[in-house]
XYZ file of C-alpha atoms in Angstrom:
473
model
C 237.747 164.289 94.765
C 236.392 167.252 96.717
C 238.181 170.447 97.673
C 237.527 172.089 101.044
C 238.775 175.651 101.525
C 239.300 177.080 105.049
C 239.921 180.815 105.391
C 241.591 182.065 108.565
C 240.669 185.491 109.918
C 243.403 187.661 111.361
C 241.928 189.750 114.171
C 243.214 192.906 115.785
C 245.670 192.536 118.605
C 243.624 192.711 121.754
C 244.688 195.437 124.201
C 243.417 195.648 127.773
C 241.247 198.659 128.523
C 242.548 198.992 132.121
C 239.316 200.655 133.224
C 239.020 198.425 136.282
C 242.531 199.523 137.278
C 241.417 203.125 136.925
C 238.354 202.469 139.092
C 240.450 200.894 141.859
C 242.864 203.838 141.800
C 239.951 206.285 141.917
C 238.766 204.689 145.168
C 242.113 205.549 146.747
C 242.130 208.982 145.048
C 238.852 209.825 146.821
C 239.573 208.061 150.121
C 242.890 209.844 150.749
C 241.435 213.415 150.582
C 238.466 212.346 152.735
C 240.885 210.980 155.335
C 242.865 214.238 155.145
C 239.621 216.220 155.601
C 238.821 214.250 158.750
C 242.379 214.712 159.992
C 242.147 218.502 159.641
C 238.863 218.612 161.531
C 240.179 216.471 164.371
C 243.346 218.558 164.656
C 241.563 221.916 164.725
C 238.373 221.185 166.682
C 238.858 217.723 168.177
C 235.927 216.203 166.273
C 235.029 215.116 162.761
C 233.983 218.052 160.556
C 230.285 218.255 159.782
C 230.851 218.661 156.045
C 232.980 215.536 155.632
C 230.142 213.362 154.330
C 229.040 215.944 151.767
C 232.613 216.506 150.668
C 233.272 212.785 150.264
C 230.038 212.200 148.356
C 230.629 215.198 146.105
C 234.192 214.265 145.203
C 233.230 210.601 144.803
C 230.310 211.484 142.525
C 232.489 213.655 140.292
C 235.122 210.908 140.096
C 232.503 208.257 139.322
C 230.906 210.298 136.544
C 234.304 211.030 135.031
C 235.199 207.337 135.168
C 231.947 206.251 133.504
C 232.459 208.749 130.689
C 236.033 207.565 130.152
C 234.846 203.942 130.179
C 232.242 204.784 127.527
C 234.041 207.231 125.239
C 237.746 206.473 125.798
C 237.945 202.815 126.887
C 241.633 202.392 126.021
C 242.873 205.606 127.651
C 245.686 205.801 130.175
C 244.363 204.528 133.551
C 246.451 206.872 135.736
C 245.619 210.366 134.466
C 242.104 210.627 135.904
C 242.971 209.219 139.394
C 246.064 211.447 139.689
C 244.124 214.582 138.760
C 241.313 213.612 141.162
C 243.773 213.069 144.007
C 245.457 216.453 143.504
C 242.125 218.242 143.157
C 240.766 216.557 146.287
C 243.818 217.423 148.372
C 243.658 220.992 147.095
C 240.060 221.284 148.300
C 241.124 220.026 151.731
C 243.975 222.547 151.968
C 241.722 225.412 150.917
C 239.066 224.384 153.469
C 241.761 224.124 156.132
C 242.805 227.742 155.471
C 239.154 228.822 155.503
C 239.069 227.730 159.160
C 242.006 229.965 160.112
C 240.972 232.631 162.672
C 243.754 234.910 161.381
C 242.474 234.880 157.806
C 238.874 235.272 158.922
C 239.744 238.304 161.034
C 241.909 239.798 158.299
C 239.121 239.395 155.730
C 236.580 241.057 158.005
C 238.963 243.936 158.621
C 239.737 244.427 154.922
C 236.376 243.631 153.270
C 233.865 243.736 156.120
C 232.927 240.070 155.717
C 234.532 236.690 155.233
C 233.560 234.425 152.331
C 235.067 230.907 152.392
C 236.813 229.759 149.227
C 236.326 225.984 149.545
C 232.649 225.928 148.381
C 233.524 228.055 145.363
C 236.456 225.792 144.559
C 234.160 222.758 144.724
C 231.865 224.470 142.223
C 234.811 225.232 139.929
C 235.865 221.589 140.213
C 232.407 220.473 139.088
C 232.600 222.844 136.120
C 236.061 221.537 135.302
C 234.878 217.909 135.372
C 231.917 218.918 133.174
C 234.360 220.422 130.667
C 236.467 217.257 130.923
C 233.372 215.218 130.046
C 232.526 217.582 127.199
C 235.998 217.191 125.703
C 235.720 213.388 125.701
C 232.201 213.370 124.283
C 232.648 216.001 121.594
C 236.282 215.508 120.585
C 236.039 212.125 118.900
C 239.486 212.431 117.313
C 242.243 214.807 118.467
C 243.407 215.248 114.860
C 240.341 217.418 114.241
C 242.143 220.179 116.175
C 244.789 220.340 113.439
C 242.250 222.026 111.162
C 242.184 225.035 113.471
C 245.933 225.681 113.624
C 245.924 229.355 112.661
C 242.531 230.080 114.185
C 243.898 228.821 117.501
C 246.901 231.137 117.105
C 244.650 234.171 116.681
C 242.429 233.156 119.605
C 245.403 232.466 121.874
C 246.952 235.867 121.125
C 243.577 237.466 121.822
C 243.416 235.767 125.231
C 246.996 236.759 126.054
C 246.521 240.402 125.081
C 243.043 240.870 126.603
C 244.175 241.397 130.250
C 246.242 244.357 129.086
C 243.037 246.420 128.929
C 241.933 245.637 132.490
C 243.220 247.109 135.759
C 246.240 245.496 137.401
C 245.715 243.298 140.446
C 248.658 243.028 142.839
C 250.868 244.678 140.224
C 250.109 242.295 137.338
C 247.537 242.360 134.551
C 246.609 238.705 134.239
C 242.874 238.817 135.047
C 239.807 240.054 133.229
C 236.539 240.935 134.946
C 233.239 239.583 133.613
C 230.044 240.889 135.219
C 228.248 238.115 137.066
C 231.167 235.679 136.768
C 233.934 237.486 138.616
C 237.514 237.388 137.383
C 239.013 234.968 134.855
C 242.667 234.313 134.073
C 242.795 233.849 130.262
C 246.407 232.646 130.306
C 245.282 229.317 131.802
C 243.180 228.564 128.724
C 245.666 230.137 126.323
C 248.337 227.539 127.183
C 246.135 224.759 125.758
C 245.242 226.700 122.622
C 248.882 227.685 122.082
C 249.889 224.026 122.264
C 247.360 223.257 119.503
C 248.819 225.991 117.287
C 252.437 225.008 117.894
C 251.621 221.356 117.150
C 249.987 222.138 113.829
C 252.643 224.673 112.823
C 255.680 222.580 113.748
C 254.279 219.463 112.103
C 254.414 221.300 108.776
C 257.586 223.361 109.312
C 259.752 220.962 111.318
C 261.875 219.844 108.348
C 262.815 223.426 107.472
C 263.497 224.301 111.109
C 265.735 221.246 111.489
C 268.112 222.379 108.741
C 271.416 223.849 109.931
C 273.596 226.303 108.038
C 276.817 225.925 110.056
C 278.249 224.386 113.199
C 279.691 226.416 116.061
C 281.126 225.010 119.334
C 279.393 221.693 118.808
C 275.995 223.274 118.078
C 274.203 223.245 114.734
C 273.152 226.811 114.046
C 269.801 227.249 112.308
C 269.476 229.204 109.110
C 268.798 232.893 109.498
C 265.404 232.820 107.811
C 264.283 230.001 110.113
C 264.918 232.126 113.208
C 261.800 234.153 112.384
C 259.259 232.041 114.301
C 261.285 231.913 117.502
C 262.003 235.660 117.281
C 258.277 236.386 116.920
C 257.353 234.194 119.883
C 260.189 235.711 121.913
C 258.948 239.215 121.074
C 255.376 238.394 122.067
C 256.537 236.917 125.389
C 258.563 240.063 126.093
C 255.556 242.256 125.276
C 253.462 240.256 127.734
C 256.148 240.732 130.351
C 256.408 244.477 129.698
C 252.760 245.471 129.389
C 251.183 242.942 131.745
C 254.191 242.386 134.077
C 253.243 238.709 133.997
C 256.461 236.776 134.387
C 254.747 233.394 134.711
C 252.747 233.499 131.462
C 255.748 234.920 129.607
C 257.996 232.051 130.743
C 255.294 229.471 130.044
C 254.546 230.812 126.563
C 258.144 231.009 125.404
C 259.295 227.844 127.203
C 256.500 225.794 125.677
C 257.509 226.835 122.182
C 261.166 225.991 122.771
C 260.299 222.548 124.182
C 258.054 221.681 121.257
C 260.597 223.066 118.789
C 263.285 220.838 120.248
C 261.037 217.761 120.146
C 260.031 218.467 116.533
C 263.544 219.149 115.205
C 265.811 217.267 117.675
C 268.214 220.222 117.568
C 269.894 221.055 120.882
C 270.761 224.487 119.509
C 267.121 225.576 119.870
C 267.245 224.865 123.613
C 270.450 226.909 123.969
C 269.039 229.816 121.961
C 265.805 229.678 123.924
C 267.546 229.845 127.293
C 269.805 232.687 126.184
C 266.941 234.719 124.733
C 264.732 234.093 127.771
C 267.470 235.197 130.154
C 268.278 238.273 128.062
C 264.639 239.344 127.892
C 264.029 238.828 131.603
C 267.148 240.799 132.578
C 266.256 243.641 130.206
C 262.690 243.949 131.497
C 263.761 243.648 135.143
C 266.059 246.642 134.672
C 263.174 249.116 134.212
C 259.905 247.461 135.291
C 259.223 248.170 139.022
C 256.935 245.180 139.593
C 259.450 242.748 138.136
C 262.241 244.467 140.094
C 260.368 243.935 143.355
C 259.926 240.245 142.558
C 263.642 239.907 141.784
C 264.615 241.726 145.014
C 262.313 239.467 147.024
C 263.929 236.457 145.373
C 267.505 237.607 146.033
C 267.025 238.423 149.736
C 263.452 238.509 151.069
C 264.538 239.352 154.615
C 266.630 242.374 153.562
C 263.721 244.119 151.792
C 261.125 243.081 154.361
C 260.449 246.625 155.661
C 260.983 248.665 152.489
C 258.946 246.571 150.052
C 255.439 247.951 149.472
C 254.167 245.106 147.261
C 254.262 242.473 150.000
C 256.386 240.091 147.919
C 259.281 240.076 150.405
C 257.005 239.368 153.355
C 255.247 236.548 151.535
C 258.454 234.886 150.366
C 259.984 235.234 153.832
C 256.941 233.663 155.498
C 256.914 230.864 152.906
C 260.569 230.034 153.534
C 259.938 229.905 157.274
C 256.915 227.662 156.682
C 259.039 225.163 154.795
C 261.671 225.318 157.516
C 259.225 224.744 160.369
C 257.701 221.748 158.568
C 260.844 219.666 158.826
C 260.809 216.136 157.467
C 257.331 214.930 158.465
C 255.534 218.233 159.018
C 253.564 219.712 161.894
C 250.421 217.791 160.958
C 247.355 218.788 158.963
C 245.611 221.776 160.507
C 248.469 222.552 162.890
C 250.651 224.899 160.847
C 250.907 228.686 160.636
C 251.102 229.224 156.885
C 248.067 231.508 157.199
C 250.551 234.203 158.271
C 251.299 234.602 154.548
C 247.890 236.196 154.064
C 245.223 235.754 151.408
C 247.738 234.255 148.942
C 248.211 231.270 151.273
C 245.535 229.272 149.431
C 246.555 230.431 145.944
C 250.146 231.190 144.951
C 251.576 229.905 148.240
C 249.473 226.821 148.884
C 252.652 224.733 148.640
C 253.792 226.472 151.808
C 250.874 224.907 153.660
C 251.796 221.514 152.211
C 255.460 221.971 153.137
C 254.720 223.025 156.700
C 251.946 220.604 157.593
C 253.096 217.562 155.603
C 256.829 218.274 155.680
C 259.461 217.292 153.165
C 257.879 213.854 152.787
C 254.521 215.369 151.845
C 256.123 217.823 149.431
C 257.987 215.021 147.693
C 254.755 213.027 147.425
C 252.883 215.959 145.856
C 255.703 216.670 143.397
C 255.850 212.963 142.567
C 252.153 213.019 141.646
C 252.791 215.975 139.341
C 255.755 214.121 137.889
C 253.590 211.066 137.217
C 251.067 213.175 135.286
C 253.874 214.584 133.144
C 255.362 211.098 132.679
C 252.032 209.662 131.519
C 251.662 212.567 129.114
C 255.111 211.933 127.656
C 254.336 208.212 127.428
C 251.178 209.116 125.533
C 253.243 211.230 123.128
C 255.589 208.304 122.511
C 252.678 205.964 121.852
C 250.767 208.337 119.541
C 250.695 207.162 115.936
C 250.425 210.553 114.240
C 252.924 213.446 114.428
C 250.280 215.991 115.410
C 249.196 213.850 118.354
C 252.809 213.368 119.444
C 253.498 217.106 119.405
C 250.201 218.003 121.087
C 250.702 215.485 123.899
C 254.269 216.629 124.531
C 253.146 220.270 124.360
C 250.384 219.819 126.924
C 252.696 217.798 129.171
C 255.418 220.427 128.787
C 253.027 223.270 129.623
C 251.856 221.395 132.727
C 255.441 220.678 133.818
C 256.548 224.266 133.197
C 253.686 225.648 135.274
C 254.518 223.331 138.175
C 258.192 224.308 137.971
C 257.493 228.046 137.731
C 255.092 228.059 140.700
C 257.041 225.657 142.926
C 260.333 227.349 142.063
C 258.923 230.763 142.932
C 257.481 229.685 146.278
C 260.667 227.859 147.276
C 262.948 230.718 146.253
C 264.541 228.950 143.288
C 263.355 231.583 140.785
C 261.505 234.916 141.146
C 257.883 234.613 142.182
C 255.236 234.554 139.432
C 251.493 235.091 139.462
C 250.547 231.581 138.359
C 248.772 228.973 140.471
C 249.661 225.361 141.222
C 247.547 223.118 138.938
C 244.589 221.457 140.721
C 245.993 222.289 144.158
C 245.611 226.067 144.462
C 242.442 228.125 144.721
C 241.382 229.507 141.346
C 238.530 228.723 138.992
C 240.345 229.357 135.714
C 243.224 227.099 136.696
C 241.223 224.059 137.779
C 238.811 224.294 134.825
C 241.585 224.659 132.236
C 243.648 221.833 133.698
C 240.695 219.451 133.651
C 240.335 220.256 129.937
C 244.060 219.554 129.509
C 243.667 216.141 131.165
C 240.679 215.438 128.919
C 242.689 216.070 125.744
C 245.562 213.895 126.996
C 243.102 211.080 127.741
C 241.638 211.403 124.247
C 245.103 211.178 122.658
C 246.056 208.215 124.854
C 242.843 206.395 123.923
C 243.620 206.810 120.219
C 247.231 205.724 120.747
C 246.369 202.615 122.797
C 243.336 201.551 120.782
C 243.905 198.293 118.869
C 244.587 198.754 115.182
C 241.806 197.507 112.870
C 242.203 194.007 111.548
C 243.920 193.864 108.142
C 242.106 192.362 105.186
C 242.906 188.688 104.663
C 245.528 188.040 101.988
C 245.560 185.179 99.522
C 248.359 183.591 101.548
C 245.976 183.237 104.463
C 243.805 180.833 102.542
C 244.621 177.182 103.125
C 243.398 174.666 100.581
C 243.120 171.082 101.686
C 242.566 168.250 99.201
C 240.359 165.474 100.498
C 240.533 162.180 98.611
C 237.514 159.888 98.573
């Protein structure tokens, strides 16, 4: 009698990489901005713009390199994040180039500065730097959990970035930029939002159990213990200091709102959301009562047409022109290159670039742009749900929350929903710091999604997996 033993091997569950899906979506993400570029040229001059080929090749090359790096270093990552970011960035370049062709802005720049320097080539350069940083994140950050080691170092560095603009001159009433010789101006708050999310993720992962404890219940809300209110009071105080000394409403709202969102996700306590809203409202009202720059923004928000002639900051004029741009766009818009959003001034391609979208693409175009932003946030939240470690879950939801808050703050300010802030629309608006930082944010989300979607390693075979078969002669 002989005994034959067959051992079965249990392999890892195979998961599709979806890289071919990403490649197909990238083709559309490049083709749509190129078509928009041609549309602008035809509308403004009656012929195809001479730079269309270079623009298409440049954007396509950046997208292709990004795709190849994702295919190599993050093969199981979410297939939508890179195409969505590429589409927004490409459309932003088209809108900025469209405003560069405006005779009004060219004449105004020559009158104010003696010369006109187009912003679209610089924005293309910033996009290339942002994609390079995106590639660097994927190549160097092999595992997002490495960032947890730098929890308190990231806190110190983030506070340094937030406080640094305080020592530089104000621009348009706010201190949110720093000047670096040879590089121009940089907005540190754009990079601080990512570093703050790293700190909050590491801190809340350790302290979430203590912060979730409630001492009593009041009106259906579980009230936190007094000693656990310390962290939120500190963050609230720092956000108020930023608002007071830098008059930067956008960064203050983003900083405090991000912490409240992550605190709620970590503890599942609705009371933190209520306390956060109350404290944010109280701080904003208190600062607006004595800070002139914030007061002017609030007055422009309440009635931009009433303070049109008395306002010296230009906020009322800009908000009024933006509202009229949205109104003249209607449902389908005036058409690319055929609007008058350049009446807003130099901020038309930065803070108010949504006005150009609303006027020339109409309500339909605005809804499409906001839907793309919503899809990026949704994929980030989906990544947080799929992450297998608590730090990755908190970091993904923090980055997604910061992105969503920035979109809400900027879009709400331009549309008159909330007072105007000094932040820029991610990927869409002109600004080097913004586009570079947001490409890094997308890179970290892709790294987390790759780890979350990657097949688990095959378990070791157990004795039960061995099948013994007796063969009789």
